[in-house]
Coordinates of C-alpha atoms in Angstrom, one line a residue:
Chain A
M1 CA 22.7 61.2 48.0
T2 CA 24.2 59.3 51.1
G3 CA 22.6 56.8 53.3
E4 CA 23.1 59.6 56.3
Q5 CA 21.3 62.1 54.0
V6 CA 18.6 60.0 53.2
Y7 CA 17.9 59.3 56.8
S8 CA 18.2 62.9 58.0
A9 CA 15.7 63.6 55.3
L10 CA 13.4 60.9 56.5
L11 CA 13.6 62.4 60.0
R12 CA 11.1 64.9 58.8
L13 CA 8.3 62.1 59.2
Y14 CA 8.6 62.7 63.0
P15 CA 6.8 65.3 64.8
R16 CA 8.7 68.9 64.5
R17 CA 9.2 68.9 68.5
F18 CA 10.7 65.5 68.6
R19 CA 12.9 66.0 65.6
L20 CA 14.4 69.4 66.9
E21 CA 15.0 67.8 70.4
Y22 CA 16.6 64.5 69.1
G23 CA 17.1 64.8 65.6
D24 CA 20.7 65.4 65.9
A25 CA 21.4 62.6 68.1
M26 CA 19.4 60.1 65.9
V27 CA 21.9 61.0 63.1
E28 CA 24.7 60.2 65.3
I29 CA 23.4 56.8 66.3
F30 CA 22.6 56.0 62.8
R31 CA 26.3 56.6 62.1
E32 CA 27.5 54.7 64.7
A33 CA 25.3 51.8 64.2
R34 CA 25.9 51.8 60.6
R35 CA 29.6 51.8 61.1
D36 CA 29.3 48.5 63.1
A37 CA 26.4 46.6 61.2
A38 CA 26.4 44.7 58.2
P39 CA 24.6 46.7 55.2
G40 CA 21.7 44.4 54.5
T41 CA 20.6 43.8 58.4
F42 CA 21.3 47.5 59.3
W43 CA 18.8 48.8 56.4
L44 CA 16.2 46.3 57.6
M45 CA 16.6 47.5 60.9
I46 CA 16.2 51.2 60.2
V47 CA 13.0 50.7 58.1
G48 CA 11.2 48.6 60.9
D49 CA 12.3 51.3 63.4
L50 CA 11.1 54.0 61.5
C51 CA 7.5 52.4 60.6
R52 CA 7.3 51.6 64.4
S53 CA 8.4 54.8 65.8
V54 CA 7.3 57.4 63.4
C55 CA 3.7 56.3 64.6
Q56 CA 4.5 56.2 68.4
A57 CA 6.0 59.6 68.3
H58 CA 3.1 61.2 66.3
V59 CA 0.5 59.3 68.8
R60 CA 2.7 60.5 72.0
D61 CA 2.9 64.1 70.6
R62 CA -0.8 64.8 70.7
E63 CA -4.1 63.3 71.3
P64 CA -4.7 60.6 68.7
A65 CA -7.6 61.3 66.3
L66 CA -8.9 59.1 63.2
T67 CA -7.5 61.4 60.7
H68 CA -4.1 61.8 62.8
L69 CA -3.8 58.1 62.8
W70 CA -4.3 57.9 59.0
R71 CA -1.5 60.4 58.6
C72 CA 0.8 58.0 60.9
A73 CA -0.1 55.1 58.8
L74 CA 0.9 57.1 55.8
A75 CA 4.0 58.2 57.2
A76 CA 5.1 54.7 57.8
V77 CA 4.1 53.7 54.3
I78 CA 6.1 56.6 53.0
A79 CA 9.1 55.6 55.2
H80 CA 9.3 52.2 53.9
A81 CA 8.9 52.9 50.4
V82 CA 11.6 55.9 50.6
V83 CA 14.0 53.9 52.6
I84 CA 13.9 50.9 49.9
G85 CA 14.2 53.0 47.0
S86 CA 17.2 54.7 48.6
V87 CA 18.9 51.6 49.7
A88 CA 18.7 50.5 46.0
G89 CA 19.9 53.9 44.9
V90 CA 22.8 53.7 47.4
V91 CA 23.7 50.3 46.2
A92 CA 23.5 51.1 42.9
A93 CA 25.5 54.3 43.4
S94 CA 28.2 52.3 45.2
G95 CA 28.8 50.0 42.1
G96 CA 27.0 47.2 44.1
S97 CA 25.1 44.4 42.2
P98 CA 23.7 41.2 43.3
R99 CA 25.9 38.6 43.5
A100 CA 26.0 36.2 40.7
I101 CA 25.0 32.8 41.4
S102 CA 28.0 31.7 39.4
E103 CA 30.4 33.1 41.9
D104 CA 28.2 30.3 44.0
V105 CA 27.7 27.2 41.9
R106 CA 28.5 26.1 38.6
V107 CA 27.0 22.8 36.5
S108 CA 29.5 20.0 36.8
H109 CA 27.5 17.2 35.0
V110 CA 24.3 17.1 33.0
H111 CA 22.5 14.0 31.8
S112 CA 19.1 14.6 30.0
G113 CA 16.5 12.3 28.6
W114 CA 12.9 11.1 28.7
L115 CA 11.7 9.4 31.5
A116 CA 8.8 6.8 31.5
V117 CA 6.7 7.5 34.2
G118 CA 4.1 4.7 33.9
R119 CA 0.9 4.3 31.9
N120 CA -1.6 6.9 31.3
D121 CA -5.0 5.8 30.0
G122 CA -3.4 2.4 29.2
R123 CA -0.5 4.1 27.0
D124 CA 3.2 4.5 28.2
K125 CA 4.0 8.4 29.1
L126 CA 7.5 9.6 28.5
V127 CA 8.5 13.1 30.1
P128 CA 11.4 15.3 29.6
T129 CA 13.9 14.9 32.4
I130 CA 17.2 16.7 33.3
A131 CA 19.9 15.4 36.1
V132 CA 22.0 18.2 37.0
T133 CA 25.0 18.0 39.2
L134 CA 26.4 21.2 41.0
E135 CA 29.7 22.1 42.2
N136 CA 30.1 24.8 45.2
V137 CA 32.8 26.9 43.6
S138 CA 32.9 29.4 46.5
D139 CA 35.3 29.1 49.4
A140 CA 32.3 29.0 52.2
A141 CA 29.7 26.4 52.7
L142 CA 26.8 27.0 50.7
D143 CA 23.0 26.4 51.7
G144 CA 19.6 27.9 50.8
V145 CA 20.1 27.5 46.8
H146 CA 16.9 26.7 44.8
L147 CA 17.0 25.3 41.6
T148 CA 14.1 25.4 38.9
A149 CA 13.7 24.3 35.3
V150 CA 11.4 25.3 32.6
F151 CA 10.9 23.0 29.6
R152 CA 9.8 24.3 26.3
L153 CA 9.1 22.5 23.0
V154 CA 11.7 23.5 20.5
G155 CA 10.6 26.5 18.4
E156 CA 8.0 27.5 21.1
T157 CA 8.4 30.2 23.9
E158 CA 5.6 28.8 26.1
S159 CA 6.4 26.7 29.0
W160 CA 5.8 23.0 28.5
G161 CA 6.0 22.1 32.2
D162 CA 8.5 23.1 34.9
A163 CA 10.1 21.7 38.0
Y164 CA 11.0 23.3 41.3
I165 CA 13.6 21.8 43.8
P166 CA 13.7 24.1 47.1
S167 CA 17.2 23.1 48.3
I168 CA 20.1 21.5 46.5
T169 CA 21.2 19.6 49.7
A170 CA 19.8 18.5 52.8
D171 CA 22.6 20.3 54.6
S172 CA 25.0 23.0 53.7
L173 CA 27.5 22.1 50.6
A174 CA 31.2 22.2 51.7
P175 CA 33.4 24.3 49.3
H176 CA 34.1 22.8 46.1
A177 CA 31.8 19.6 46.9
L178 CA 29.3 18.1 44.2
T179 CA 25.6 17.8 44.9
M180 CA 24.1 14.4 44.4
P181 CA 22.5 14.5 40.6
L182 CA 19.2 17.1 40.9
I183 CA 16.6 15.4 39.0
L184 CA 14.0 17.9 37.4
Q185 CA 11.2 16.5 35.2
S186 CA 8.4 18.1 33.4
G187 CA 4.7 17.4 34.2
L188 CA 4.0 17.0 30.7
G189 CA 4.9 14.5 27.9
Y190 CA 4.1 12.4 25.2
T191 CA 1.7 9.2 25.4
G192 CA 1.1 6.4 22.9
T193 CA 0.4 2.8 22.5
E194 CA 4.0 2.4 20.6
T195 CA 7.1 1.4 22.6
W196 CA 9.2 3.9 24.0
D197 CA 11.6 3.6 21.3
Q198 CA 9.0 4.2 18.7
L199 CA 7.6 7.0 20.4
L200 CA 10.7 8.9 20.3
L201 CA 11.0 8.0 16.6
N202 CA 7.3 9.2 15.8
S203 CA 7.1 11.8 13.1
H204 CA 5.1 14.2 15.5
F205 CA 7.7 14.1 18.2
V206 CA 9.1 17.6 18.9
D207 CA 12.3 17.9 20.9
V208 CA 12.2 19.9 24.1
R209 CA 14.8 22.3 25.5
V210 CA 15.4 22.8 29.4
T211 CA 16.5 26.1 30.9
V212 CA 17.8 25.8 34.3
F213 CA 17.9 28.8 36.9
A214 CA 19.1 28.9 40.3
K215 CA 18.9 31.5 43.4
R216 CA 20.2 32.0 46.9
G217 CA 17.5 32.8 49.4
A218 CA 15.3 35.7 48.4
A219 CA 17.6 36.7 45.5
Q220 CA 16.2 36.8 41.9
W221 CA 16.4 33.7 39.6
Q222 CA 19.7 33.5 37.4
E223 CA 19.8 31.2 34.3
I224 CA 22.5 28.6 34.8
G225 CA 22.3 26.6 31.6
E226 CA 20.1 25.8 28.8
W227 CA 20.2 22.2 27.3
L228 CA 18.4 20.2 24.4
V229 CA 17.0 16.9 26.3
Q230 CA 18.7 14.1 24.6
R231 CA 16.3 12.0 22.5
G232 CA 16.8 8.5 24.7
V233 CA 15.2 6.8 27.2
V234 CA 16.6 7.2 30.9
G235 CA 15.9 5.6 34.3
Chain B
M1 CA 2.8 44.8 99.9
S2 CA 3.6 47.4 97.5
T3 CA 1.6 47.8 94.7
V4 CA 2.5 49.1 90.9
D5 CA 0.2 51.3 89.0
I6 CA 0.0 49.4 85.6
G7 CA -0.8 52.6 83.9
M8 CA 2.6 54.0 84.7
A9 CA 4.4 50.8 84.3
P10 CA 7.4 51.1 81.8
T11 CA 7.0 49.2 78.6
R12 CA 9.1 46.3 77.7
I13 CA 11.5 48.7 75.5
E14 CA 11.5 51.2 78.3
F15 CA 12.3 48.7 80.9
Q16 CA 15.3 47.5 78.9
I17 CA 16.5 51.2 78.7
L18 CA 16.1 51.6 82.7
L19 CA 18.0 48.3 82.8
A20 CA 20.6 49.6 80.9
L21 CA 21.0 52.5 82.9
F22 CA 21.1 50.9 86.1
N23 CA 24.8 50.5 86.5
G24 CA 25.4 54.1 85.5
P25 CA 25.2 57.0 82.8
R26 CA 25.2 56.0 79.0
H27 CA 25.1 57.5 75.6
G28 CA 22.3 56.8 73.2
Y29 CA 24.6 54.4 71.3
G30 CA 25.6 52.8 74.5
I31 CA 22.2 52.2 75.5
M32 CA 21.3 50.8 72.2
Q33 CA 24.3 48.3 72.6
D34 CA 23.6 47.3 76.3
V35 CA 19.9 46.5 75.4
E36 CA 21.1 44.1 72.7
E37 CA 23.3 42.4 75.1
I38 CA 21.0 42.3 78.0
S39 CA 18.4 40.8 75.5
G40 CA 20.7 38.2 74.2
G41 CA 20.5 40.0 70.7
E42 CA 16.6 39.7 70.8
I43 CA 16.0 43.3 71.0
R44 CA 18.0 45.8 68.7
L45 CA 16.6 49.1 69.0
G46 CA 17.0 51.6 66.1
P47 CA 17.4 55.4 67.0
G48 CA 13.5 56.1 66.6
T49 CA 12.4 53.4 68.9
L50 CA 15.1 54.5 71.4
Y51 CA 14.7 58.2 71.4
T52 CA 10.9 57.8 71.6
G53 CA 11.3 55.7 74.7
I54 CA 14.0 58.1 76.2
K55 CA 11.6 61.1 75.7
R56 CA 8.6 59.2 77.6
L57 CA 11.2 58.3 80.4
V58 CA 12.5 61.8 80.5
E59 CA 8.9 63.2 80.7
S60 CA 8.0 60.8 83.6
G61 CA 10.9 61.5 85.3
D62 CA 12.3 58.4 85.4
I63 CA 15.9 59.5 83.7
E64 CA 17.4 62.3 83.2
E65 CA 20.1 63.8 80.9
C66 CA 23.6 64.4 82.3
A67 CA 26.8 65.9 81.2
A68 CA 27.8 65.1 77.6
D69 CA 30.7 62.8 77.3
A70 CA 34.3 63.5 75.8
E71 CA 32.7 63.1 72.3
R72 CA 29.7 65.4 73.2
R73 CA 27.3 62.6 73.0
R74 CA 24.1 63.0 74.9
C75 CA 24.2 60.8 78.1
Y76 CA 21.4 59.9 80.4
R77 CA 21.0 58.4 83.9
L78 CA 18.6 57.0 86.0
T79 CA 16.7 59.3 88.6
S80 CA 15.7 58.0 92.1
L81 CA 12.3 57.7 90.7
G82 CA 13.6 55.7 87.8
K83 CA 15.6 53.3 90.0
T84 CA 12.1 52.9 92.1
Q85 CA 10.4 52.3 89.0
A86 CA 12.9 49.7 87.6
A87 CA 12.9 47.8 91.1
E88 CA 9.0 47.9 91.3
E89 CA 9.0 46.6 87.5
A90 CA 11.6 43.8 88.3
Q91 CA 9.5 42.5 91.3
R92 CA 6.4 42.5 89.0
L93 CA 8.1 40.3 86.4
S94 CA 9.5 38.3 89.3
A95 CA 6.1 37.5 90.6
L96 CA 4.7 36.7 87.2
L97 CA 7.5 34.4 86.7
R98 CA 6.7 32.7 89.9
V99 CA 3.0 32.3 88.6
V100 CA 4.3 31.0 85.2
R101 CA 6.7 28.2 87.1
K102 CA 3.7 27.4 89.5
R103 CA 1.5 26.5 86.5
G104 CA 4.2 24.4 84.7
L105 CA 4.6 26.9 81.7
L106 CA 8.2 26.7 82.6
A107 CA 10.4 24.2 84.6
A108 CA 11.4 25.5 87.9
S109 CA 15.1 26.0 87.8

């Protein structure tokens, strides 16, 4: 089903008289506007326009009654759901897929270890830490990249702390430029009265793996790497 | 001093459509593009919002359909009533702007 067919079907949400009078002209405008607009912003505009104007057209078509307003609201919700579903279908049918984060950034350097974060109840605390340097591998300036890390004890699936960086740079990152080392550390760690080196050699010590994810804007998180945190004190 | 019946005053979108048609007839897509330009990109009409506005303005006698263009697209133009309505709304907005400036909400230019 093409985008135009989807839009034509959605015109049924408008009052019959309105549709007969202006339906063809609306499809024509849809076609022209689609030709001139970027796909993402275009469909957002169409969704907003449907939600707003379907109700307006119904209210102006006859005297508003409570049940009628409910139908209006329902029509807007249906329009929203159908258009979002259709956009996904059109994108899938056209072979489109979300842009892989690997097309924007790659991990240039990684340094991991255990960071002493002070004393906890009179005892030292070591937390797993990773410093990741990213490179902009695209040909355009990059911004809006978020980073998150999930730490897990080796052999476990449950999270053992996580970290989040809302933006990898203060400004945009130029093509092929590197970020500063981006430090992600778990809130959980080991405490003890032993020295740090003794803590790391303790027989109950379990290593930690860290998985790092990145995303641009509102896109889905995508894994960019997983590493074993090196058993050494950093910082 | 002339007065405006607020009940009949065009909405913000309808006024933008009247303004788009002030310099001559346009087809629907032309109105959309003109409104976007007039509003500095702030207002981007969709087909539904555009034609609910056009329907209301046709019914109130502010605009009328004219001969289709070479590509057989439906065209609209202002009626004399529409020109009066647009001018009165512009006056009303101008008077409002004077009050806004007088009260210091905007610096006088």
